[in-house]
Short mmCIF file of N, CA and C in Angstrom, two decimals:
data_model
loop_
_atom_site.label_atom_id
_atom_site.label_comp_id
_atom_site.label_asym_id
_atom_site.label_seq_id
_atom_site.Cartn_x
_atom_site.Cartn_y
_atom_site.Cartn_z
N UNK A 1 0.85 -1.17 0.00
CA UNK A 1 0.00 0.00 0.00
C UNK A 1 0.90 1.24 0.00
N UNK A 2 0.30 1.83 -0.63
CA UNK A 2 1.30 3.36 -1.10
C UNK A 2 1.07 3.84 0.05
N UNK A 3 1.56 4.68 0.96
CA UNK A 3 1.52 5.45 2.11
C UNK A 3 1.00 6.84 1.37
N UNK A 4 1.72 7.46 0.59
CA UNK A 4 1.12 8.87 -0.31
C UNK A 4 -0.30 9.03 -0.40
N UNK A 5 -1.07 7.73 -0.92
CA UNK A 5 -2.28 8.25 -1.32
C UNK A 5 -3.79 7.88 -0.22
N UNK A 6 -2.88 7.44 1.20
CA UNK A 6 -3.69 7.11 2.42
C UNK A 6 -4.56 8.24 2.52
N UNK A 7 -5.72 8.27 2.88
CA UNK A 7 -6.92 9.18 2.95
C UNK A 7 -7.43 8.32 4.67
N UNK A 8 -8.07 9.22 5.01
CA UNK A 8 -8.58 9.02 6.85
C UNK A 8 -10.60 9.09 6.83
N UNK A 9 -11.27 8.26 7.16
CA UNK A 9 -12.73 8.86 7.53
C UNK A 9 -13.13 8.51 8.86
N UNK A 10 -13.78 9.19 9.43
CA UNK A 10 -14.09 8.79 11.12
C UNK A 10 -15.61 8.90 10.86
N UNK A 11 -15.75 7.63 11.63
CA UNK A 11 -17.21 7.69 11.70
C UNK A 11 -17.67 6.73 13.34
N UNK A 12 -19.06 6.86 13.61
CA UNK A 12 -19.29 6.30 14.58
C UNK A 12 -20.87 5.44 14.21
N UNK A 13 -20.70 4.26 14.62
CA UNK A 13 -21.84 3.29 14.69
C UNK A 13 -22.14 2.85 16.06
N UNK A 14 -22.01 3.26 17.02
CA UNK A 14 -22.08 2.21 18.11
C UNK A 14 -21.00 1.88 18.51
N UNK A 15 -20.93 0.76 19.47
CA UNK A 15 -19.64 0.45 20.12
C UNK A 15 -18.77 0.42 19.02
N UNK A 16 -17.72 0.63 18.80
CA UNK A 16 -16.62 0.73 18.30
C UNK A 16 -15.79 -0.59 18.07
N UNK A 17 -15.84 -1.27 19.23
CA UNK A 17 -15.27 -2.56 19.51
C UNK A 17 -15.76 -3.55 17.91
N UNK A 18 -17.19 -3.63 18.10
CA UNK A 18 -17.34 -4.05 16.28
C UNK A 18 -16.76 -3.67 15.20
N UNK A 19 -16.88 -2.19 15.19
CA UNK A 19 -17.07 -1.46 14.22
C UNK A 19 -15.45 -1.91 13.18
N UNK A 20 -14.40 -1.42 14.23
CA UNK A 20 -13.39 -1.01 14.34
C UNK A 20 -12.58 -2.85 13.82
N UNK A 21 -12.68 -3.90 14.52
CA UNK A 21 -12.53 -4.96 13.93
C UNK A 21 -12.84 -5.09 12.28
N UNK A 22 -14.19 -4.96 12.58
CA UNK A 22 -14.78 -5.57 10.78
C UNK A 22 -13.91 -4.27 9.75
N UNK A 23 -13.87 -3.16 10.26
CA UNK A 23 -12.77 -2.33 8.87
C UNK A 23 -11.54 -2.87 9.02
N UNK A 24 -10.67 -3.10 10.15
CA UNK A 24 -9.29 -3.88 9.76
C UNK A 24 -9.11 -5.05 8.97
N UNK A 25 -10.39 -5.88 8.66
CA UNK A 25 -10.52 -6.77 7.87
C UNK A 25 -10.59 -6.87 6.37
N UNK A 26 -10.56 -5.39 6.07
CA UNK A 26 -10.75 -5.15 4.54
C UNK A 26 -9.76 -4.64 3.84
N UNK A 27 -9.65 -5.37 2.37
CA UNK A 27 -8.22 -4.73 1.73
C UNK A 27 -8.56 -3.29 1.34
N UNK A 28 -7.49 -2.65 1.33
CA UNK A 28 -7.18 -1.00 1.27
C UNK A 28 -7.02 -0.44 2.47
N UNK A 29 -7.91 -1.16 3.61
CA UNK A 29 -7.75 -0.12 4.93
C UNK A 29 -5.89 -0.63 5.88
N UNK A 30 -5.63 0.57 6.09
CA UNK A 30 -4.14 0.91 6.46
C UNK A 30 -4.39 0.56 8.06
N UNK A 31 -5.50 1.21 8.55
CA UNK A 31 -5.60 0.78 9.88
C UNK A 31 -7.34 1.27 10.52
N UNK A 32 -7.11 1.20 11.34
CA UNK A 32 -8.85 1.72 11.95
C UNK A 32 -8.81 1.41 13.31
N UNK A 33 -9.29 2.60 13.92
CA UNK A 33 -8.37 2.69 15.33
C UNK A 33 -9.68 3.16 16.46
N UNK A 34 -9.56 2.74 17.00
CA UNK A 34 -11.07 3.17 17.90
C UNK A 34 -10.68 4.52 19.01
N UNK A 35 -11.95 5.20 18.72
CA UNK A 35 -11.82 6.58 19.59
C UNK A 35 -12.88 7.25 19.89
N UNK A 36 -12.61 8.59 20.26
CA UNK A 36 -13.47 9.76 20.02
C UNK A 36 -13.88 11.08 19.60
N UNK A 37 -14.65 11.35 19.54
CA UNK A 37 -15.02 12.54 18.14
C UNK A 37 -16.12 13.16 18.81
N UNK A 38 -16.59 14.27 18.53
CA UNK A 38 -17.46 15.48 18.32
C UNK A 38 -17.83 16.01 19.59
N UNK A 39 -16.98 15.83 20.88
CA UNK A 39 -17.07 16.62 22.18
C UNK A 39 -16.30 17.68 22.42
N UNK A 40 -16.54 18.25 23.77
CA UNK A 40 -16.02 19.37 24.22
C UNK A 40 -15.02 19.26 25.06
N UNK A 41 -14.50 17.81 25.32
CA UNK A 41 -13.38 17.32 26.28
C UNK A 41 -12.46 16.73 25.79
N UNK A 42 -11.01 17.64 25.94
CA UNK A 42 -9.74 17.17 25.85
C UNK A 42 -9.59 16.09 26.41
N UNK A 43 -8.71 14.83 25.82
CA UNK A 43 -8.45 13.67 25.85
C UNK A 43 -9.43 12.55 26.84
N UNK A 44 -10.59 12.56 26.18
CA UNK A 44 -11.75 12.02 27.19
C UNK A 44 -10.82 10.46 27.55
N UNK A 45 -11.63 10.00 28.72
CA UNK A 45 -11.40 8.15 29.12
C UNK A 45 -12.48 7.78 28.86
N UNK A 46 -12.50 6.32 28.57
CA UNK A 46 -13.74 5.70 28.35
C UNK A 46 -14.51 6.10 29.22
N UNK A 47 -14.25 5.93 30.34
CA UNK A 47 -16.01 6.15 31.47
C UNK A 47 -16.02 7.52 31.63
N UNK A 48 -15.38 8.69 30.88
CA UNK A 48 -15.82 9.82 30.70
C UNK A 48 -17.21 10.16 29.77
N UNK A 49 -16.06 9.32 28.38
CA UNK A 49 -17.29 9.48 27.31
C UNK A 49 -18.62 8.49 27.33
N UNK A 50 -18.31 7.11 28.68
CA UNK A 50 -19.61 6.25 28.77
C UNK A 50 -20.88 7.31 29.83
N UNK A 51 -20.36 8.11 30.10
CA UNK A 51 -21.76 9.13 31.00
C UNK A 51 -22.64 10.24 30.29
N UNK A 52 -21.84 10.27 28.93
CA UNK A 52 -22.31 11.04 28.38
C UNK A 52 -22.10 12.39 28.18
N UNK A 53 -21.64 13.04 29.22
CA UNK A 53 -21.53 14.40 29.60
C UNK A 53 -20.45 14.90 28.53
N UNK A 54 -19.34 14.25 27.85
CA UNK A 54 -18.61 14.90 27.01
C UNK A 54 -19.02 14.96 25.84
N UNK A 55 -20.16 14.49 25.40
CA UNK A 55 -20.22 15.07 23.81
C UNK A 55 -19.65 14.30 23.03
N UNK A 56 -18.91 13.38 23.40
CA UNK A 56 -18.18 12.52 22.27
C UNK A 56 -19.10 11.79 21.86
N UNK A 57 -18.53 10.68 20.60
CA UNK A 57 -19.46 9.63 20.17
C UNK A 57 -17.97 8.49 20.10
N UNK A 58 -18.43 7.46 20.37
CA UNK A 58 -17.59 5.85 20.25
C UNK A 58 -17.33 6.32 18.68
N UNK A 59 -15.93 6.36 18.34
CA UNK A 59 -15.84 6.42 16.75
C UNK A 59 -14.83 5.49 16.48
N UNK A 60 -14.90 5.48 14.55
CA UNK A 60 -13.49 4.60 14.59
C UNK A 60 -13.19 5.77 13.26
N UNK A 61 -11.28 5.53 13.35
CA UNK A 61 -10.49 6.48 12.62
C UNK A 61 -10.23 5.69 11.19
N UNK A 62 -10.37 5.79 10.52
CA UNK A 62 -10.26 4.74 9.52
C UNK A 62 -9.11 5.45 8.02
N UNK A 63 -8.06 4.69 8.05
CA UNK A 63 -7.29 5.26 7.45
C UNK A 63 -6.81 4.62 6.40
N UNK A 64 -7.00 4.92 4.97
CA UNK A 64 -7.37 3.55 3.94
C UNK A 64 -6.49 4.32 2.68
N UNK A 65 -6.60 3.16 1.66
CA UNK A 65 -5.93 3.75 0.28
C UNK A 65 -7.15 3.31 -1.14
N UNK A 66 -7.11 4.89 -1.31
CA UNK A 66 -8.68 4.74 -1.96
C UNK A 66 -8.45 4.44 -3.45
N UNK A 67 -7.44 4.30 -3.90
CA UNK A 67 -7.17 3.15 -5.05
C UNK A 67 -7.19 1.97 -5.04
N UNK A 68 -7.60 0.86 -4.02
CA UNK A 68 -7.97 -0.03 -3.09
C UNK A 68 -9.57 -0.06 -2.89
N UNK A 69 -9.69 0.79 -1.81
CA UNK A 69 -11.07 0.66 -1.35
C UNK A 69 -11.72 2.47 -1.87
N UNK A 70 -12.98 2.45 -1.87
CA UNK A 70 -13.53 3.68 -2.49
C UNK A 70 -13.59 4.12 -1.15
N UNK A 71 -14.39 5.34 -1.17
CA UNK A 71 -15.40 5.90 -0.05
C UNK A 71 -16.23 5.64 0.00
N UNK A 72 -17.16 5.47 -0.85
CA UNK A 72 -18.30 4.71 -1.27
C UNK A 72 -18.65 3.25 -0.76
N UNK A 73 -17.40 2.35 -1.19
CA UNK A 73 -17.53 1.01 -0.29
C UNK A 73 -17.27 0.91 0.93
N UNK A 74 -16.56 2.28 2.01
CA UNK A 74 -16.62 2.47 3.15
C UNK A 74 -17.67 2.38 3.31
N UNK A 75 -18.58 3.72 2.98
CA UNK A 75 -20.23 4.02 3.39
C UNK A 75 -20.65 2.70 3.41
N UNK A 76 -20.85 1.98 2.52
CA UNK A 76 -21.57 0.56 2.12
C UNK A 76 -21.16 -0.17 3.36
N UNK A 77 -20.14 0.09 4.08
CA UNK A 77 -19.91 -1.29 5.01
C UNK A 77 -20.18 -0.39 6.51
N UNK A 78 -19.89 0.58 6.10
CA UNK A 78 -20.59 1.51 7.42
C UNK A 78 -22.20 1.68 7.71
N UNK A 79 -22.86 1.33 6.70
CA UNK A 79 -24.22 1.26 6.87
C UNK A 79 -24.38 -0.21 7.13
N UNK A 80 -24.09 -0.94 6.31
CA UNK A 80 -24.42 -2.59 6.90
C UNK A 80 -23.78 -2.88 8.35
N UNK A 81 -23.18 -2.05 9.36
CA UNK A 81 -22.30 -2.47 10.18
C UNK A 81 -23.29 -1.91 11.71
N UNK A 82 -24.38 -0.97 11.38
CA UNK A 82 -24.74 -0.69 12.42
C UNK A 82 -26.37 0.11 11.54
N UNK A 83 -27.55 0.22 12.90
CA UNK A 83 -28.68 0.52 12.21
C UNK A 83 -28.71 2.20 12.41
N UNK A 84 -28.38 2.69 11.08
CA UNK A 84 -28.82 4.23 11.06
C UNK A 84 -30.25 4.84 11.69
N UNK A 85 -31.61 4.48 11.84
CA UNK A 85 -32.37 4.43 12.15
C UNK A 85 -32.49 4.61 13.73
N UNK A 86 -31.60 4.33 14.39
CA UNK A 86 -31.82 4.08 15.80
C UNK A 86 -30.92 5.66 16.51
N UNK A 87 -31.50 6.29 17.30
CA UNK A 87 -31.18 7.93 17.30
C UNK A 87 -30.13 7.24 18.89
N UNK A 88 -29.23 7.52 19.20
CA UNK A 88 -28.35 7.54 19.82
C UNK A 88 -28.39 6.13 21.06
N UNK A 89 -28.59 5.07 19.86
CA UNK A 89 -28.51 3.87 20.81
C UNK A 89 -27.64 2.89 19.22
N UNK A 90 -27.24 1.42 19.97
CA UNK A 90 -27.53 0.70 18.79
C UNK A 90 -27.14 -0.77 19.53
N UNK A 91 -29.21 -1.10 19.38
CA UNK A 91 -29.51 -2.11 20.40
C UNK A 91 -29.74 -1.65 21.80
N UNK A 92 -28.82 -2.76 22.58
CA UNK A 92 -28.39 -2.47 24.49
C UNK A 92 -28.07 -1.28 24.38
N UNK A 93 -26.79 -0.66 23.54
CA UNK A 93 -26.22 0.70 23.80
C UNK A 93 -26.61 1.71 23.84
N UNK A 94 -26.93 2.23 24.98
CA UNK A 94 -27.73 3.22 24.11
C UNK A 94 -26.81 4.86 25.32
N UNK A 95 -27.15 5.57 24.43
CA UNK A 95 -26.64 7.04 25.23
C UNK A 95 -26.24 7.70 23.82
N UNK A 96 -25.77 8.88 23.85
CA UNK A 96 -25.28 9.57 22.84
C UNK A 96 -23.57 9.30 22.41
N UNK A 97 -23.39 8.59 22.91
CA UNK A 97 -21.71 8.21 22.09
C UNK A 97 -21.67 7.38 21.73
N UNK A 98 -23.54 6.43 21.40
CA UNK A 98 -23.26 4.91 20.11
C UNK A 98 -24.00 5.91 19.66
N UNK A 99 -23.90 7.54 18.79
CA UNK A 99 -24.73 8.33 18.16
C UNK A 99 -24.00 7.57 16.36
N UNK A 100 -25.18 7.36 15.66
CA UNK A 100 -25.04 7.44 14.19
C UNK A 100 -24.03 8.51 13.76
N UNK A 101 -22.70 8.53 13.21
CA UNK A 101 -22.69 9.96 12.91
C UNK A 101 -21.24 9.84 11.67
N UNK A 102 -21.32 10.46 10.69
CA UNK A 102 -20.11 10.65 9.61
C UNK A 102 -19.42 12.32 10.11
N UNK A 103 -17.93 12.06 10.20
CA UNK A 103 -17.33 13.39 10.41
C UNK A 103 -16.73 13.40 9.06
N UNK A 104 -16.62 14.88 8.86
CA UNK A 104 -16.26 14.94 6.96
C UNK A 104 -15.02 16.07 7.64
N UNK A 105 -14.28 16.15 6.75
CA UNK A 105 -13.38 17.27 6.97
C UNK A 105 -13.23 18.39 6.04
N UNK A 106 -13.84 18.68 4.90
CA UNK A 106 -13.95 19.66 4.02
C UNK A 106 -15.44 19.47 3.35
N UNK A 107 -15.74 20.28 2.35
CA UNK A 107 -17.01 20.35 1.73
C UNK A 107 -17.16 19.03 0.40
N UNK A 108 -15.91 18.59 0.11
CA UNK A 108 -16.32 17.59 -0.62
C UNK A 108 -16.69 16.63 -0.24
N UNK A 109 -15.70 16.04 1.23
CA UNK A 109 -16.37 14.92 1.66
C UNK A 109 -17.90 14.83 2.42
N UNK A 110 -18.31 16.55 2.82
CA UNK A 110 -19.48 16.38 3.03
C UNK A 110 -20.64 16.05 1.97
N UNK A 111 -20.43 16.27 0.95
CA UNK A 111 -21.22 16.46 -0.05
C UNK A 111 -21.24 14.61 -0.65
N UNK A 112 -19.78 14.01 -0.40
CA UNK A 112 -19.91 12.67 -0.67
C UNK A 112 -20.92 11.77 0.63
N UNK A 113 -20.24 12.51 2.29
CA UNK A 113 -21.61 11.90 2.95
C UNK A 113 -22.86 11.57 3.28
N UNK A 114 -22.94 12.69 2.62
CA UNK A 114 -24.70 13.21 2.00
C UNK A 114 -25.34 12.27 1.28
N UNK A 115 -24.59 11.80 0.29
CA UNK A 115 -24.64 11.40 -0.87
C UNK A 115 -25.14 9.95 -0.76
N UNK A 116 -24.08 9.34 0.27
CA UNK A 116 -23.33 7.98 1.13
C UNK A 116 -25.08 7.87 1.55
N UNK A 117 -25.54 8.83 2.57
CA UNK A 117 -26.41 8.60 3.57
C UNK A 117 -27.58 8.51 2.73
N UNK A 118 -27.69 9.37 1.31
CA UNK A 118 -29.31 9.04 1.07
C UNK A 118 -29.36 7.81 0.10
N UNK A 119 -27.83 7.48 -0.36
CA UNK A 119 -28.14 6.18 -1.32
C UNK A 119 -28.81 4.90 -0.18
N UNK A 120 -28.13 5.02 0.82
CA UNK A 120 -28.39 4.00 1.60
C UNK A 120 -29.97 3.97 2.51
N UNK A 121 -30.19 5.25 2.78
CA UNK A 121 -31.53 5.21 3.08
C UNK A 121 -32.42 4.51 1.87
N UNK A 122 -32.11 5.50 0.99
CA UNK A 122 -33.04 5.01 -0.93
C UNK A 122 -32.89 3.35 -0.59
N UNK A 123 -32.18 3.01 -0.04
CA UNK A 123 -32.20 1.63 -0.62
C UNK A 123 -32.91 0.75 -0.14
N UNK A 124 -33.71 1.14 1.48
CA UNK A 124 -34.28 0.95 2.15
C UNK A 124 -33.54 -0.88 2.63
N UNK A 125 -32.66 -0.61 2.67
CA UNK A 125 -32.26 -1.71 3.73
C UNK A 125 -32.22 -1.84 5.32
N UNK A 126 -32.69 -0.75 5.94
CA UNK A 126 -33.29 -0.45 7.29
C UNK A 126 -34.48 0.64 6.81
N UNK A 127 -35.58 -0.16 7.79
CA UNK A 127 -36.98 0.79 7.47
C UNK A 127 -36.33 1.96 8.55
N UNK A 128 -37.30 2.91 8.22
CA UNK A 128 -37.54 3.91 8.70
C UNK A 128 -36.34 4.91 8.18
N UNK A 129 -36.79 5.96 9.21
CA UNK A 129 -35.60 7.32 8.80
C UNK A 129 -34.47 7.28 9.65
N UNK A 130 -32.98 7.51 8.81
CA UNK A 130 -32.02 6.95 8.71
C UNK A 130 -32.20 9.05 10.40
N UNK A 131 -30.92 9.02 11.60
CA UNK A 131 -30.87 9.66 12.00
C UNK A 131 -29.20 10.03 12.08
N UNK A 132 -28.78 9.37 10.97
CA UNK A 132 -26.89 9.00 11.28
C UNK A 132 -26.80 10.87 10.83
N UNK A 133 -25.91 11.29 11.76
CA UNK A 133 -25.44 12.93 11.62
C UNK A 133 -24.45 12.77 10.98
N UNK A 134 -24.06 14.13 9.98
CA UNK A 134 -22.87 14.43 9.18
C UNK A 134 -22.46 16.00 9.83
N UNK A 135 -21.19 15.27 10.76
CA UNK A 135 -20.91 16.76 11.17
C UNK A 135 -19.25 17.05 10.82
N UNK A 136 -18.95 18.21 11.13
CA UNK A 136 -17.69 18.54 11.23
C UNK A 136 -17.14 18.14 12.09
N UNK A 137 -15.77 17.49 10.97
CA UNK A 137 -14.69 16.85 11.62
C UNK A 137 -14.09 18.03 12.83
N UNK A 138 -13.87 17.84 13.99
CA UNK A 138 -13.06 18.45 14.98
C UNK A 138 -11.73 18.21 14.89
N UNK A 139 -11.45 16.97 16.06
CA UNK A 139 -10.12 16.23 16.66
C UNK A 139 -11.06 14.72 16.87
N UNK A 140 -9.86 14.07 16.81
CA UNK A 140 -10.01 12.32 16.92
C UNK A 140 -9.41 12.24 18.14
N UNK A 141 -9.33 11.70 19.35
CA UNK A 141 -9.08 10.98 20.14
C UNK A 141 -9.07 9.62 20.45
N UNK A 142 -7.56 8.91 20.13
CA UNK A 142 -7.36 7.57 20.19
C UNK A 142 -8.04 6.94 21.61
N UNK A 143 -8.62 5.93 21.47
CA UNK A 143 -9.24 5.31 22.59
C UNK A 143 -7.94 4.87 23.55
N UNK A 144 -8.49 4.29 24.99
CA UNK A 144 -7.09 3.54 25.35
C UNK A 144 -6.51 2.50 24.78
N UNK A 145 -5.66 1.89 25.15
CA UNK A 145 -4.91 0.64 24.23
C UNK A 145 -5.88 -0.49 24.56
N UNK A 146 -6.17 -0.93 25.62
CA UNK A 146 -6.73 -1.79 25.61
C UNK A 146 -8.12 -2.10 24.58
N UNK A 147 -8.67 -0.66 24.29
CA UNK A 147 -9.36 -0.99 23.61
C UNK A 147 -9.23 -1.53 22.01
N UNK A 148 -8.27 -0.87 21.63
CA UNK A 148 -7.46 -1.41 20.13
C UNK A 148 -7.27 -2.59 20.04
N UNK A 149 -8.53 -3.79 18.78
CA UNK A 149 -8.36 -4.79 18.46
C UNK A 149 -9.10 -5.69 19.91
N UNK A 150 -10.36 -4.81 20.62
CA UNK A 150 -10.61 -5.63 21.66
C UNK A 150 -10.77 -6.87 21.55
N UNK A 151 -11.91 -7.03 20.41
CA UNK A 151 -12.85 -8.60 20.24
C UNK A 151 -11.63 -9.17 19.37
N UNK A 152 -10.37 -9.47 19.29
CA UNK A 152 -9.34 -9.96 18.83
C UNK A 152 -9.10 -10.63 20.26
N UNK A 153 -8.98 -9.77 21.09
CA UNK A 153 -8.02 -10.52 22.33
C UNK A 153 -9.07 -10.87 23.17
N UNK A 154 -9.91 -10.57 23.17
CA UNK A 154 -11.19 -10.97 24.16
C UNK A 154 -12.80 -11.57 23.16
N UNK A 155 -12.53 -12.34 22.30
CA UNK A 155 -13.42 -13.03 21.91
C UNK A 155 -14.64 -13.75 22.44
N UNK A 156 -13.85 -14.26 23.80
CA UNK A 156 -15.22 -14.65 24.72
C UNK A 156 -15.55 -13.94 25.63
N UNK A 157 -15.15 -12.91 25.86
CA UNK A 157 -15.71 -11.61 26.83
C UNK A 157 -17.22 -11.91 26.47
N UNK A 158 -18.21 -11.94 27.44
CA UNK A 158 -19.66 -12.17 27.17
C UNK A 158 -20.54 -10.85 25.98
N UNK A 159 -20.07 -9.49 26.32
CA UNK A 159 -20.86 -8.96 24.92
C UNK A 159 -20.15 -9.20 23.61
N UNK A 160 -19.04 -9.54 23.82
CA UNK A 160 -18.47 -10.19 22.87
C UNK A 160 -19.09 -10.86 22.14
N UNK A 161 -19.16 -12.17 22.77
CA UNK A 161 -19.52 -13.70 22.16
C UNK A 161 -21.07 -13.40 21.66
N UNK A 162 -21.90 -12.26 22.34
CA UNK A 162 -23.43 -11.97 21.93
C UNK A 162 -23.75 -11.04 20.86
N UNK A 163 -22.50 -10.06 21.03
CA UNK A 163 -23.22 -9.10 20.17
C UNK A 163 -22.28 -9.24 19.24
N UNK A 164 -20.83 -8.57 19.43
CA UNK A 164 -19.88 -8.44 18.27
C UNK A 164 -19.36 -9.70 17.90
N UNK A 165 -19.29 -10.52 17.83
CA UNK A 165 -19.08 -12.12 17.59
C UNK A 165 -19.96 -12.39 16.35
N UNK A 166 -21.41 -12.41 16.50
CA UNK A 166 -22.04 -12.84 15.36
C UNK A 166 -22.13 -11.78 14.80
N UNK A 167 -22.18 -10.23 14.72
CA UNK A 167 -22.27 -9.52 13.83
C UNK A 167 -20.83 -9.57 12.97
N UNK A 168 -19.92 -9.71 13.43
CA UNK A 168 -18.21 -10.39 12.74
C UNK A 168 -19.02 -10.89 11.84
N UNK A 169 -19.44 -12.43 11.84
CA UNK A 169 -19.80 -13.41 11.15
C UNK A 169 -20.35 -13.07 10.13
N UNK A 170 -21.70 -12.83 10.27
CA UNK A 170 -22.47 -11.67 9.39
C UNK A 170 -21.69 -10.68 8.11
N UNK A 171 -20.48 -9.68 8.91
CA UNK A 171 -19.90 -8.99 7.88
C UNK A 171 -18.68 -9.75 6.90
N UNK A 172 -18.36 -10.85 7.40
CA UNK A 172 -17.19 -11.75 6.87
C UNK A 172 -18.29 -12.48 6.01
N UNK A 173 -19.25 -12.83 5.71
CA UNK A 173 -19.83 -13.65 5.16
C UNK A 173 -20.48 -12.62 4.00
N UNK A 174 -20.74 -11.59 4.42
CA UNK A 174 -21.12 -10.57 3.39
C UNK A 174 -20.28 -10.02 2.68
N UNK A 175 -18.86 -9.97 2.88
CA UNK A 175 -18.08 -8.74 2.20
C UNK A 175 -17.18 -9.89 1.99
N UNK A 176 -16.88 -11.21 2.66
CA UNK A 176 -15.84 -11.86 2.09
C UNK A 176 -16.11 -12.36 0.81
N UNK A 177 -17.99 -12.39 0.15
CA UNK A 177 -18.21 -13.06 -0.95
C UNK A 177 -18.17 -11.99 -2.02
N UNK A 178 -18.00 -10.78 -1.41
CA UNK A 178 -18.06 -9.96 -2.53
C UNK A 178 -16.17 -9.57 -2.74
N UNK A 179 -15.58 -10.28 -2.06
CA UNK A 179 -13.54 -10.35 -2.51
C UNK A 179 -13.31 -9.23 -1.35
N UNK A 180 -13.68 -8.21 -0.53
CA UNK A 180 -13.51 -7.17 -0.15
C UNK A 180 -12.40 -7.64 1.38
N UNK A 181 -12.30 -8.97 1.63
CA UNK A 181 -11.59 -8.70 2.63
C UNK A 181 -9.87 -9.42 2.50
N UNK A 182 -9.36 -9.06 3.36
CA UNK A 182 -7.53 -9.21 3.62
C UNK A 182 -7.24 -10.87 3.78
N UNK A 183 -6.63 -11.45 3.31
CA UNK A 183 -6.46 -13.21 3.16
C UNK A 183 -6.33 -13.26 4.77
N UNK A 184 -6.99 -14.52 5.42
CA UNK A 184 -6.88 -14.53 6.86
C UNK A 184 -5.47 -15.34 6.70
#
């Protein structure tokens, strides 16, 4: 992978711990790093941003080579990866930092998130109205370490094995038939 033509998108679905696995699994992405985004608090901790009070959202940093992977097939796996529809929960999770949300960093990529968000509504693969926000990119805040690559090292951790476990399955079975993921 060319390092030159690496491009970055942050977005948030929900716990991160999913999210953030199933993009390291795909060819083009360089890395994808779990964090936080769109608060008012310098270098939040997890049980800062789990109360809510900072404004953040669970995000992942996703840093890819788009001669490889599009933006477009980001969106595509960012919508199949969590339900846009659901206003600041997704599932159990619920509070405003599993908030739906695309951070863009200039006017083109907003105009591509836009774009991202109504093909995927149009397509009606989740009923109802999609509530995923497109805001301005701020600052990223790397999560702690432990959280990087959780459901790797903790597979049978119990929300693990319930929630992010079979949704894994699910996206490996969907995107591995369409060639999109990294040889295990």
């Amino acid at each position: 992978m060319d390092n030159n033509n690496l491009e970055q998108i942050t977005f948030g679905g929900g716990c991160f711990w999913c999210v953030e696995s199933c993009f390291n699994m795909l060819k083009g992405v360089h890395s994808a790093i779990s964090g936080y985004s769109g608060g008012h608090k310098d270098n939040p901790t997890y049980e800062e941003v789990c109360t809510g009070e900072t404004g953040h959202a669970e995000v992942v940093q996703i840093t890819f080579d788009p001669t490889i992977i599009s933006y477009a097939q980001l969106m595509d796996v960012f919508f199949f990866l969590h339900d846009p529809t659901q206003l600041n929960r997704q599932g159990n999770d619920i509070g405003t930092q599993y908030r739906s949300v695309i951070y863009y960093k200039d006017d083109a990529e907003k105009v591509k998130a836009e774009e991202a968000l109504k093909t995927s509504e149009a397509s009606g693969k989740w009923p109802g109205t999609y509530v995923t926000e497109v805001s301005q990119f701020e600052k990223f805040w790397p999560a702690e370490q432990y959280h990087q690559g959780y459901y790797n090292v903790n597979p049978n951790q119990p929300y693990c094995s319930a929630v992010v476990g079979p949704k894994i399955q699910k996206f490996k079975k969907h995107f591995g038939e369409l060639g999109m993921l990294n040889e295990a």
